Amino acid sequence: MNNKTILVLALTTATFVGCASFPDAQSTAKSAEQMVAEAHAIGTPDMKQRTVQDHSQRTCSAIGGAKLTSSQAAEITKTARDSIRYPSSGKLAGDWKTGARLTTDGRGQRIVNGKIEARKENGALCINCHALDPSDVNAGNLGPALIGYGKQRGNAEAVARYTYERIYNAWAFMPCSNMPRLGASGFLTPEQIAHVVAYLVDPLSPVNNSR
Amino acid sequence: MIRNVGRVAAMATVLAITLCPALAQDKAGNGLAVGRQMLAEDNPGELWVERGRRLFHEKRGPRNASLEQCDLGEGPGVVKGVFAHLPRYFADTGKVQDLESRLLTCMVQLQGFKREDIIRTRFGTLDRNSDLEALVSYIGAASNGMRMNVRLKHAQERDMYKAGEYLFYRRTGPLDFACVTCHGDSGKRIRLQELPNMTRAEELREIIPTGWPAYRGTHSTVRTMQHRLYDCFWQMRLPDLGYASDLSVALTTYLYHSANGGVINLPGVRR
């Protein structure tokens, strides 16, 4: 074989080896969504509804990570803002001790064999992603450390409000953030969030008062 | 002539890599698997490998047949090398299948087991062993030392790969999670559990071919890739992931292809 034959052969083989094309984005989305619809053999319609995306989730799902246009960002921020509800008491900072218990509780809403785990209330999950009390080293780092949060920012009404809203719907501040929209999705109640706010801002909380 | 064939193949690969960037990852090497090897010594998973070997060759099920006629991609009864090329397209089922869904096909068609029965016992418990966990251990280990090489030759394999990529980034559920939420950055942890970054081929090459089947210390059994995905869906607050569902195979196709070049060393060991 001379070099030319080899090159021709190689080119033919290269095409054969798998340079065939990938499907376009639209047909990929269509077949993947079909897979989602069929992937869960058991579970109530309510549970399956969890696999249906809302508009903001869809925007935040771009392959390779969402690079939002300014109008997309504005739309997600506005939807998130509009979702925020406050405790009926009007108090945005509750009881920090209750908040302490909630922040270290990572359970709630998980499904096994078509059943949702039985619990009185969901945990707030914070410690899965954030360091809070410096003496508790069993903390994740998906989000920034919040040690000394209230010490740095004070516990003025404005700080409590910002913190409350941020937990209620993180996407009002950072669209497509990895932080779940814990209040907006109904995972946490406004009262639970207020307890967590107290845990972050209260000067007596271990977050701000480390021994 | 043989040398020429080699040259043709080498050139074809080079050309394929230049022409198709998505395939370029295939050839990259792996220097990171060494640390895991140390963990694998004294691996209790070896017991599952042995039990799997027995189960594979034993006549079982309503049809009293072994799995020696099971074609896992390299021909009937061949276990060596199959892990390196799965998931792949199978003409008889007309589907892309991972190791577990393919085994399911064989156990139903050759041995006459009921699909629902196998699925019900897919994950072992402390008082009931899972045949699938053993079989997957045996078959996985039969490719040890080889490199992952999921080829995406068939159009359906490429469709699966792209669907898997799409699904990896798909955010849903009450916590807005996608796979990429927890597996999109290096050095991240949920509590103290380290989260591999699956957008980096280097990390995938390290974890995938030394991963699942893996002996999980916290479960006292070998778990499979289907179980790992099931577990992540549970954490995501999504409904039970259907065993061998297309969605699970799509994610596996995406991750395994992206791990091409990594050296297989199974069963793994995990916490």
Short mmCIF file of C-alpha atoms in Angstrom, two decimals:
data_model
loop_
_atom_site.label_atom_id
_atom_site.label_comp_id
_atom_site.label_asym_id
_atom_site.label_seq_id
_atom_site.Cartn_x
_atom_site.Cartn_y
_atom_site.Cartn_z
CA MET A 1 0.00 0.00 0.00
CA ASN A 2 1.33 3.45 -0.78
CA ASN A 3 0.74 6.43 1.38
CA LYS A 4 -2.07 7.71 -0.76
CA THR A 5 -4.05 4.49 -0.45
CA ILE A 6 -3.49 4.55 3.28
CA LEU A 7 -4.76 8.10 3.52
CA VAL A 8 -7.89 7.30 1.53
CA LEU A 9 -8.46 4.20 3.63
CA ALA A 10 -7.88 6.13 6.80
CA LEU A 11 -10.32 8.82 5.78
CA THR A 12 -12.98 6.27 4.98
CA THR A 13 -12.38 4.49 8.25
CA ALA A 14 -12.41 7.78 10.15
CA THR A 15 -15.87 8.52 8.86
CA PHE A 16 -16.88 5.01 9.78
CA VAL A 17 -15.24 5.18 13.21
CA GLY A 18 -17.85 7.64 14.35
CA CYS A 19 -17.67 11.04 12.88
CA ALA A 20 -21.34 10.77 12.20
CA SER A 21 -23.32 13.66 13.50
CA PHE A 22 -25.01 14.19 16.81
CA PRO A 23 -28.71 15.01 16.89
CA ASP A 24 -29.70 18.70 16.92
CA ALA A 25 -30.57 20.38 20.20
CA GLN A 26 -34.28 20.31 19.57
CA SER A 27 -34.59 16.59 19.00
CA THR A 28 -32.30 15.92 21.94
CA ALA A 29 -34.55 17.98 24.20
CA LYS A 30 -37.60 16.19 22.89
CA SER A 31 -36.28 12.68 23.47
CA ALA A 32 -34.74 13.56 26.83
CA GLU A 33 -38.03 15.02 28.05
CA GLN A 34 -39.76 11.85 26.90
CA MET A 35 -37.29 9.86 28.99
CA VAL A 36 -38.09 11.98 32.03
CA ALA A 37 -41.79 11.35 31.55
CA GLU A 38 -41.18 7.59 31.46
CA ALA A 39 -38.42 7.25 34.04
CA HIS A 40 -40.44 6.89 37.20
CA ALA A 41 -42.49 3.72 37.20
CA ILE A 42 -44.01 4.31 40.62
CA GLY A 43 -45.20 7.37 42.52
CA THR A 44 -48.33 9.50 42.65
CA PRO A 45 -49.04 12.16 40.00
CA ASP A 46 -48.10 14.69 42.68
CA MET A 47 -44.63 13.20 42.96
CA LYS A 48 -44.20 13.01 39.21
CA GLN A 49 -45.15 16.66 39.01
CA ARG A 50 -41.79 17.33 40.67
CA THR A 51 -40.06 16.32 37.46
CA VAL A 52 -41.90 18.99 35.45
CA GLN A 53 -39.84 22.15 35.13
CA ASP A 54 -41.12 25.65 35.72
CA HIS A 55 -40.09 28.41 33.34
CA SER A 56 -37.15 29.63 35.45
CA GLN A 57 -35.79 26.12 35.95
CA ARG A 58 -35.87 25.62 32.20
CA THR A 59 -33.88 28.78 31.60
CA CYS A 60 -31.38 27.72 34.28
CA SER A 61 -30.83 24.31 32.68
CA ALA A 62 -28.75 25.37 29.67
CA ILE A 63 -26.12 22.80 28.77
CA GLY A 64 -22.71 23.85 30.04
CA GLY A 65 -24.31 26.20 32.59
CA ALA A 66 -26.71 29.06 31.95
CA LYS A 67 -25.15 32.22 30.58
CA LEU A 68 -28.11 34.49 31.05
CA THR A 69 -28.93 37.42 28.83
CA SER A 70 -29.89 40.50 30.80
CA SER A 71 -33.54 40.07 29.93
CA GLN A 72 -33.52 36.42 31.06
CA ALA A 73 -31.86 37.47 34.31
CA ALA A 74 -34.41 40.22 34.82
CA GLU A 75 -37.29 37.83 34.17
CA ILE A 76 -36.05 35.22 36.66
CA THR A 77 -35.34 37.90 39.26
CA LYS A 78 -38.81 39.37 38.88
CA THR A 79 -40.57 35.99 39.06
CA ALA A 80 -38.54 35.22 42.19
CA ARG A 81 -39.30 38.61 43.79
CA ASP A 82 -43.00 38.16 43.15
CA SER A 83 -42.98 34.76 44.84
CA ILE A 84 -41.87 36.03 48.24
CA ARG A 85 -44.41 35.80 51.10
CA TYR A 86 -43.86 36.84 54.71
CA PRO A 87 -44.89 35.30 58.04
CA SER A 88 -48.38 36.37 59.11
CA SER A 89 -46.90 37.63 62.38
CA GLY A 90 -44.79 40.07 60.36
CA LYS A 91 -41.75 39.00 62.38
CA LEU A 92 -38.85 38.19 60.05
CA ALA A 93 -36.56 36.93 62.80
CA GLY A 94 -37.99 34.18 65.01
CA ASP A 95 -36.39 31.96 67.62
CA TRP A 96 -32.72 31.24 66.95
CA LYS A 97 -32.75 27.99 68.93
CA THR A 98 -35.46 26.57 66.71
CA GLY A 99 -33.43 27.88 63.79
CA ALA A 100 -30.37 26.01 65.05
CA ARG A 101 -32.26 22.73 65.01
CA LEU A 102 -33.62 23.38 61.52
CA THR A 103 -30.33 24.37 59.90
CA THR A 104 -28.65 21.09 60.84
CA ASP A 105 -31.58 18.98 59.67
CA GLY A 106 -31.00 17.69 56.14
CA ARG A 107 -34.11 15.60 55.79
CA GLY A 108 -37.55 16.00 54.27
CA GLN A 109 -39.52 15.20 51.12
CA ARG A 110 -37.37 12.28 49.99
CA ILE A 111 -39.18 9.47 48.19
CA VAL A 112 -38.62 5.73 48.63
CA ASN A 113 -40.81 3.09 46.97
CA GLY A 114 -43.40 5.66 46.03
CA LYS A 115 -43.69 7.03 49.56
CA ILE A 116 -42.58 10.40 50.87
CA GLU A 117 -40.65 10.14 54.13
CA ALA A 118 -42.97 10.78 57.06
CA ARG A 119 -41.98 13.88 59.00
CA LYS A 120 -43.71 16.65 60.91
CA GLU A 121 -41.71 19.27 59.00
CA ASN A 122 -38.84 19.49 56.54
CA GLY A 123 -35.31 20.25 57.67
CA ALA A 124 -33.83 23.50 56.36
CA LEU A 125 -30.76 21.76 54.83
CA CYS A 126 -28.46 24.78 55.36
CA ILE A 127 -25.54 22.88 56.85
CA ASN A 128 -25.42 20.58 53.83
CA CYS A 129 -24.02 23.56 51.91
CA HIS A 130 -22.90 26.20 54.45
CA ALA A 131 -20.64 26.40 57.48
CA LEU A 132 -22.65 28.16 60.22
CA ASP A 133 -21.57 27.33 63.77
CA PRO A 134 -17.75 27.19 63.67
CA SER A 135 -17.72 24.37 66.22
CA ASP A 136 -19.74 22.14 63.88
CA VAL A 137 -17.23 20.86 61.34
CA ASN A 138 -19.71 18.54 59.63
CA ALA A 139 -20.65 21.28 57.17
CA GLY A 140 -20.70 21.37 53.38
CA ASN A 141 -19.14 24.02 51.16
CA LEU A 142 -21.41 24.21 48.13
CA GLY A 143 -22.30 27.69 49.36
CA PRO A 144 -20.14 30.32 51.13
CA ALA A 145 -19.34 29.97 54.85
CA LEU A 146 -21.78 32.00 56.94
CA ILE A 147 -19.78 31.95 60.19
CA GLY A 148 -20.08 35.34 61.92
CA TYR A 149 -22.89 36.38 59.55
CA GLY A 150 -24.71 38.60 62.06
CA LYS A 151 -21.54 39.86 63.66
CA GLN A 152 -20.44 41.24 60.31
CA ARG A 153 -23.76 42.62 59.17
CA GLY A 154 -25.59 43.44 62.39
CA ASN A 155 -29.13 42.47 63.19
CA ALA A 156 -30.95 45.51 61.91
CA GLU A 157 -34.39 45.08 60.33
CA ALA A 158 -32.89 45.54 56.86
CA VAL A 159 -30.43 42.69 57.37
CA ALA A 160 -33.18 40.39 58.62
CA ARG A 161 -35.31 41.30 55.60
CA TYR A 162 -32.48 40.68 53.13
CA THR A 163 -31.66 37.37 54.78
CA TYR A 164 -35.28 36.28 54.89
CA GLU A 165 -35.81 37.06 51.22
CA ARG A 166 -32.56 35.47 50.22
CA ILE A 167 -33.56 32.21 51.87
CA TYR A 168 -37.14 32.42 50.63
CA ASN A 169 -35.99 32.78 47.05
CA ALA A 170 -32.28 32.95 46.31
CA TRP A 171 -32.99 33.57 42.63
CA ALA A 172 -34.33 37.05 43.44
CA PHE A 173 -30.71 37.96 44.16
CA MET A 174 -28.76 35.59 41.99
CA PRO A 175 -30.76 34.07 39.16
CA CYS A 176 -29.99 30.35 38.65
CA SER A 177 -27.97 30.20 41.87
CA ASN A 178 -27.25 26.69 43.12
CA MET A 179 -29.12 27.58 46.28
CA PRO A 180 -32.66 26.11 46.22
CA ARG A 181 -35.65 28.48 46.31
CA LEU A 182 -36.59 27.08 49.68
CA GLY A 183 -39.61 29.23 50.50
CA ALA A 184 -40.98 29.65 47.01
CA SER A 185 -41.11 25.90 46.43
CA GLY A 186 -42.93 25.37 49.71
CA PHE A 187 -40.09 23.29 51.09
CA LEU A 188 -39.87 25.67 54.10
CA THR A 189 -42.68 27.69 55.65
CA PRO A 190 -42.31 31.45 56.26
CA GLU A 191 -42.17 30.74 60.02
CA GLN A 192 -39.36 28.20 59.61
CA ILE A 193 -37.39 30.68 57.51
CA ALA A 194 -37.84 33.37 60.20
CA HIS A 195 -36.34 30.99 62.79
CA VAL A 196 -33.39 30.35 60.50
CA VAL A 197 -32.95 34.12 59.99
CA ALA A 198 -32.74 34.53 63.77
CA TYR A 199 -30.10 31.83 63.92
CA LEU A 200 -28.02 33.79 61.38
CA VAL A 201 -28.42 37.29 62.83
CA ASP A 202 -28.99 36.92 66.59
CA PRO A 203 -25.92 37.97 68.62
CA LEU A 204 -26.49 35.02 70.98
CA SER A 205 -26.52 32.42 68.19
CA PRO A 206 -23.39 30.25 67.92
CA VAL A 207 -23.01 31.62 64.37
CA ASN A 208 -22.03 34.97 65.94
CA ASN A 209 -21.00 33.95 69.38
CA SER A 210 -18.46 31.21 68.91
CA ARG A 211 -16.81 29.92 72.03
CA MET B 1 0.02 -5.86 5.94
CA ILE B 2 -0.69 -6.12 9.63
CA ARG B 3 1.51 -3.11 10.21
CA ASN B 4 -0.34 -1.26 7.52
CA VAL B 5 -3.66 -2.08 9.08
CA GLY B 6 -2.26 -0.72 12.30
CA ARG B 7 -1.21 2.44 10.53
CA VAL B 8 -4.60 2.82 8.92
CA ALA B 9 -6.29 2.39 12.24
CA ALA B 10 -3.95 4.86 13.92
CA MET B 11 -4.44 7.41 11.19
CA ALA B 12 -8.16 6.86 11.27
CA THR B 13 -8.16 7.57 14.97
CA VAL B 14 -6.09 10.69 14.54
CA LEU B 15 -8.36 11.85 11.77
CA ALA B 16 -11.47 11.00 13.73
CA ILE B 17 -10.11 12.98 16.65
CA THR B 18 -9.26 15.98 14.51
CA LEU B 19 -12.55 15.86 12.72
CA CYS B 20 -14.76 15.19 15.71
CA PRO B 21 -13.76 17.11 18.83
CA ALA B 22 -16.28 15.13 20.86
CA LEU B 23 -14.22 12.00 20.34
CA ALA B 24 -10.92 13.58 21.29
CA GLN B 25 -11.27 12.57 24.93
CA ASP B 26 -10.98 8.91 23.96
CA LYS B 27 -7.24 8.85 23.76
CA ALA B 28 -6.29 10.77 26.86
CA GLY B 29 -4.40 8.82 29.46
CA ASN B 30 -4.99 8.39 33.14
CA GLY B 31 -2.40 8.80 35.83
CA LEU B 32 -4.78 9.13 38.73
CA ALA B 33 -6.09 5.62 39.25
CA VAL B 34 -3.18 4.52 41.40
CA GLY B 35 -4.45 5.79 44.74
CA ARG B 36 -7.70 3.93 44.39
CA GLN B 37 -5.84 0.72 43.74
CA MET B 38 -4.56 0.75 47.30
CA LEU B 39 -8.13 0.97 48.57
CA ALA B 40 -9.06 -2.02 46.45
CA GLU B 41 -6.76 -4.38 48.30
CA ASP B 42 -8.78 -6.35 50.82
CA ASN B 43 -11.86 -5.33 48.92
CA PRO B 44 -14.89 -7.28 50.24
CA GLY B 45 -16.33 -6.83 46.74
CA GLU B 46 -14.22 -9.83 45.70
CA LEU B 47 -16.85 -12.03 47.36
CA TRP B 48 -19.47 -10.58 45.03
CA VAL B 49 -17.19 -11.23 42.06
CA GLU B 50 -16.93 -14.90 43.02
CA ARG B 51 -20.65 -15.27 43.61
CA GLY B 52 -21.31 -13.53 40.31
CA ARG B 53 -18.98 -15.91 38.51
CA ARG B 54 -20.93 -18.87 39.92
CA LEU B 55 -24.30 -17.33 39.08
CA PHE B 56 -23.20 -16.57 35.52
CA HIS B 57 -22.28 -20.17 34.74
CA GLU B 58 -24.96 -21.94 36.78
CA LYS B 59 -28.15 -23.23 35.15
CA ARG B 60 -30.93 -21.21 36.78
CA GLY B 61 -34.42 -19.86 36.38
CA PRO B 62 -37.59 -21.41 34.92
CA ARG B 63 -35.68 -22.35 31.75
CA ASN B 64 -32.79 -23.89 33.69
CA ALA B 65 -30.22 -22.03 31.60
CA SER B 66 -26.91 -20.34 32.38
CA LEU B 67 -25.94 -16.92 31.07
CA GLU B 68 -23.31 -18.45 28.81
CA GLN B 69 -25.39 -17.52 25.77
CA CYS B 70 -25.84 -13.93 26.99
CA ASP B 71 -24.39 -11.43 24.54
CA LEU B 72 -23.18 -8.44 26.48
CA GLY B 73 -21.75 -6.87 23.35
CA GLU B 74 -18.66 -8.94 22.64
CA GLY B 75 -20.45 -12.15 21.70
CA PRO B 76 -22.35 -14.89 23.61
CA GLY B 77 -20.84 -15.66 26.99
CA VAL B 78 -17.96 -13.18 26.63
CA VAL B 79 -17.44 -11.09 29.75
CA LYS B 80 -13.91 -9.81 29.13
CA GLY B 81 -13.89 -6.28 27.81
CA VAL B 82 -17.64 -5.72 27.82
CA PHE B 83 -17.54 -3.11 30.56
CA ALA B 84 -15.18 -0.94 28.49
CA HIS B 85 -17.75 -0.55 25.72
CA LEU B 86 -21.03 -0.25 27.59
CA PRO B 87 -23.56 1.28 27.27
CA ARG B 88 -23.98 0.32 23.61
CA TYR B 89 -26.61 -0.40 21.03
CA PHE B 90 -27.99 -3.95 20.76
CA ALA B 91 -29.69 -4.91 17.52
CA ASP B 92 -31.92 -7.60 19.03
CA THR B 93 -33.61 -5.22 21.45
CA GLY B 94 -33.18 -2.17 19.22
CA LYS B 95 -32.01 -0.24 22.27
CA VAL B 96 -28.94 1.27 23.86
CA GLN B 97 -28.39 -0.70 27.06
CA ASP B 98 -26.08 -0.45 30.02
CA LEU B 99 -24.70 -3.55 31.72
CA GLU B 100 -27.64 -3.85 34.05
CA SER B 101 -30.42 -3.42 31.53
CA ARG B 102 -28.63 -5.89 29.24
CA LEU B 103 -28.36 -8.45 32.04
CA LEU B 104 -32.04 -7.97 32.70
CA THR B 105 -32.74 -8.81 29.04
CA CYS B 106 -30.64 -11.98 29.27
CA MET B 107 -32.14 -13.14 32.54
CA VAL B 108 -35.64 -12.72 31.14
CA GLN B 109 -35.02 -14.12 27.65
CA LEU B 110 -32.54 -16.91 28.38
CA GLN B 111 -33.40 -17.95 31.91
CA GLY B 112 -37.09 -17.13 31.91
CA PHE B 113 -37.06 -14.98 35.04
CA LYS B 114 -39.85 -12.44 35.40
CA ARG B 115 -38.69 -8.89 34.81
CA GLU B 116 -40.68 -7.58 37.79
CA ASP B 117 -39.15 -10.20 40.09
CA ILE B 118 -35.59 -9.27 39.15
CA ILE B 119 -36.35 -5.58 39.51
CA ARG B 120 -37.93 -6.12 42.90
CA THR B 121 -34.73 -7.74 44.19
CA ARG B 122 -32.29 -5.53 42.25
CA PHE B 123 -30.81 -3.94 45.37
CA GLY B 124 -29.56 -6.31 48.04
CA THR B 125 -30.54 -5.93 51.68
CA LEU B 126 -28.87 -7.28 54.79
CA ASP B 127 -30.99 -10.42 54.65
CA ARG B 128 -31.34 -10.85 50.90
CA ASN B 129 -28.52 -10.87 48.37
CA SER B 130 -29.07 -9.35 44.95
CA ASP B 131 -28.07 -11.52 41.99
CA LEU B 132 -27.58 -8.45 39.84
CA GLU B 133 -25.09 -6.90 42.27
CA ALA B 134 -23.03 -10.10 42.09
CA LEU B 135 -23.27 -10.51 38.32
CA VAL B 136 -22.32 -6.88 37.71
CA SER B 137 -19.30 -7.30 40.02
CA TYR B 138 -18.11 -10.37 38.13
CA ILE B 139 -18.61 -8.84 34.70
CA GLY B 140 -17.13 -5.48 35.67
CA ALA B 141 -13.99 -7.09 37.12
CA ALA B 142 -13.50 -9.09 33.92
CA SER B 143 -12.41 -5.84 32.21
CA ASN B 144 -9.89 -4.83 34.85
CA GLY B 145 -6.78 -3.24 33.38
CA MET B 146 -8.56 -2.19 30.19
CA ARG B 147 -9.44 1.39 29.32
CA MET B 148 -12.98 2.76 29.08
CA ASN B 149 -13.88 3.09 25.42
CA VAL B 150 -17.53 3.88 24.84
CA ARG B 151 -17.55 4.40 21.11
CA LEU B 152 -20.83 6.01 20.12
CA LYS B 153 -20.73 4.33 16.73
CA HIS B 154 -24.46 3.88 16.36
CA ALA B 155 -26.78 6.84 15.87
CA GLN B 156 -28.86 5.75 18.87
CA GLU B 157 -25.73 5.74 21.02
CA ARG B 158 -25.06 9.33 20.03
CA ASP B 159 -28.68 10.22 20.77
CA MET B 160 -28.31 8.69 24.23
CA TYR B 161 -25.10 10.57 24.86
CA LYS B 162 -26.67 13.90 23.95
CA ALA B 163 -29.80 13.17 25.98
CA GLY B 164 -27.58 12.32 28.94
CA GLU B 165 -25.74 15.59 28.60
CA TYR B 166 -29.03 17.49 28.47
CA LEU B 167 -30.31 15.62 31.54
CA PHE B 168 -27.12 16.26 33.49
CA TYR B 169 -27.93 19.98 33.38
CA ARG B 170 -31.69 19.67 33.80
CA ARG B 171 -32.85 21.38 36.99
CA THR B 172 -36.08 20.23 38.53
CA GLY B 173 -37.87 19.29 41.74
CA PRO B 174 -38.56 21.18 44.96
CA LEU B 175 -34.84 21.88 45.44
CA ASP B 176 -34.04 22.99 41.88
CA PHE B 177 -31.29 20.38 41.64
CA ALA B 178 -29.59 19.08 38.53
CA CYS B 179 -26.64 16.70 38.54
CA VAL B 180 -24.43 19.67 37.80
CA THR B 181 -25.55 21.42 41.01
CA CYS B 182 -23.57 18.92 43.05
CA HIS B 183 -21.12 17.64 40.45
CA GLY B 184 -20.17 20.80 38.55
CA ASP B 185 -17.26 22.15 40.59
CA SER B 186 -14.13 20.66 42.07
CA GLY B 187 -13.47 20.58 45.79
CA LYS B 188 -17.13 20.79 46.82
CA ARG B 189 -18.82 18.84 49.59
CA ILE B 190 -22.34 18.09 50.84
CA ARG B 191 -21.59 18.02 54.55
CA LEU B 192 -18.37 15.99 54.52
CA GLN B 193 -19.17 13.95 51.42
CA GLU B 194 -16.86 14.93 48.60
CA LEU B 195 -18.52 15.58 45.29
CA PRO B 196 -16.60 14.66 42.16
CA ASN B 197 -16.69 17.29 39.40
CA MET B 198 -18.23 15.47 36.47
CA THR B 199 -17.69 18.29 34.01
CA ARG B 200 -13.96 17.47 34.10
CA ALA B 201 -12.91 14.42 32.11
CA GLU B 202 -9.87 13.98 34.38
CA GLU B 203 -12.07 13.45 37.42
CA LEU B 204 -14.50 11.22 35.54
CA ARG B 205 -11.68 9.03 34.27
CA GLU B 206 -10.62 8.56 37.84
CA ILE B 207 -13.99 7.76 39.40
CA ILE B 208 -16.12 6.04 36.74
CA PRO B 209 -13.94 3.05 35.82
CA THR B 210 -12.99 2.50 39.48
CA GLY B 211 -16.49 3.21 40.73
CA TRP B 212 -19.60 1.19 40.21
CA PRO B 213 -20.01 -1.72 40.99
CA ALA B 214 -18.50 -0.63 44.30
CA TYR B 215 -18.48 -2.14 47.74
CA ARG B 216 -20.22 0.50 49.88
CA GLY B 217 -19.10 0.33 53.47
CA THR B 218 -22.19 2.16 54.71
CA HIS B 219 -24.45 -0.37 52.95
CA SER B 220 -22.34 -3.51 53.61
CA THR B 221 -22.91 -4.61 50.03
CA VAL B 222 -21.82 -3.94 46.48
CA ARG B 223 -23.87 -1.25 44.78
CA THR B 224 -24.18 -0.71 41.05
CA MET B 225 -24.34 2.41 38.88
CA GLN B 226 -28.12 2.10 38.71
CA HIS B 227 -28.17 2.22 42.50
CA ARG B 228 -25.84 5.22 42.60
CA LEU B 229 -28.14 7.14 40.28
CA TYR B 230 -31.17 6.00 42.25
CA ASP B 231 -29.50 7.36 45.37
CA CYS B 232 -28.79 10.74 43.79
CA PHE B 233 -32.40 10.98 42.57
CA TRP B 234 -33.50 10.31 46.13
CA GLN B 235 -31.32 13.16 47.38
CA MET B 236 -32.79 15.37 44.66
CA ARG B 237 -36.28 14.66 46.07
CA LEU B 238 -37.38 13.13 42.79
CA PRO B 239 -39.55 10.01 42.47
CA ASP B 240 -37.86 6.57 42.44
CA LEU B 241 -35.67 6.32 39.35
CA GLY B 242 -36.94 3.43 37.24
CA TYR B 243 -34.42 0.59 37.03
CA ALA B 244 -32.88 0.40 33.57
CA SER B 245 -34.99 3.37 32.44
CA ASP B 246 -33.80 5.16 29.31
CA LEU B 247 -33.10 8.19 31.48
CA SER B 248 -30.67 6.20 33.61
CA VAL B 249 -28.98 4.72 30.54
CA ALA B 250 -28.69 8.17 28.94
CA LEU B 251 -26.92 9.61 31.99
CA THR B 252 -24.64 6.59 32.12
CA THR B 253 -23.81 6.85 28.42
CA TYR B 254 -22.89 10.50 28.87
CA LEU B 255 -20.73 9.93 31.95
CA TYR B 256 -19.06 6.74 30.73
CA HIS B 257 -18.17 8.15 27.32
CA SER B 258 -16.74 11.22 29.03
CA ALA B 259 -14.60 8.86 31.15
CA ASN B 260 -13.06 7.21 28.09
CA GLY B 261 -9.37 6.47 28.58
CA GLY B 262 -9.71 5.77 32.29
CA VAL B 263 -8.41 2.39 33.47
CA ILE B 264 -11.01 -0.06 34.74
CA ASN B 265 -10.51 -1.45 38.23
CA LEU B 266 -13.68 -2.98 39.64
CA PRO B 267 -15.43 -3.48 41.94
CA GLY B 268 -14.63 -0.13 43.52
CA VAL B 269 -14.80 0.76 47.20
CA ARG B 270 -16.86 3.67 48.45
CA ARG B 271 -18.09 4.98 51.75
#
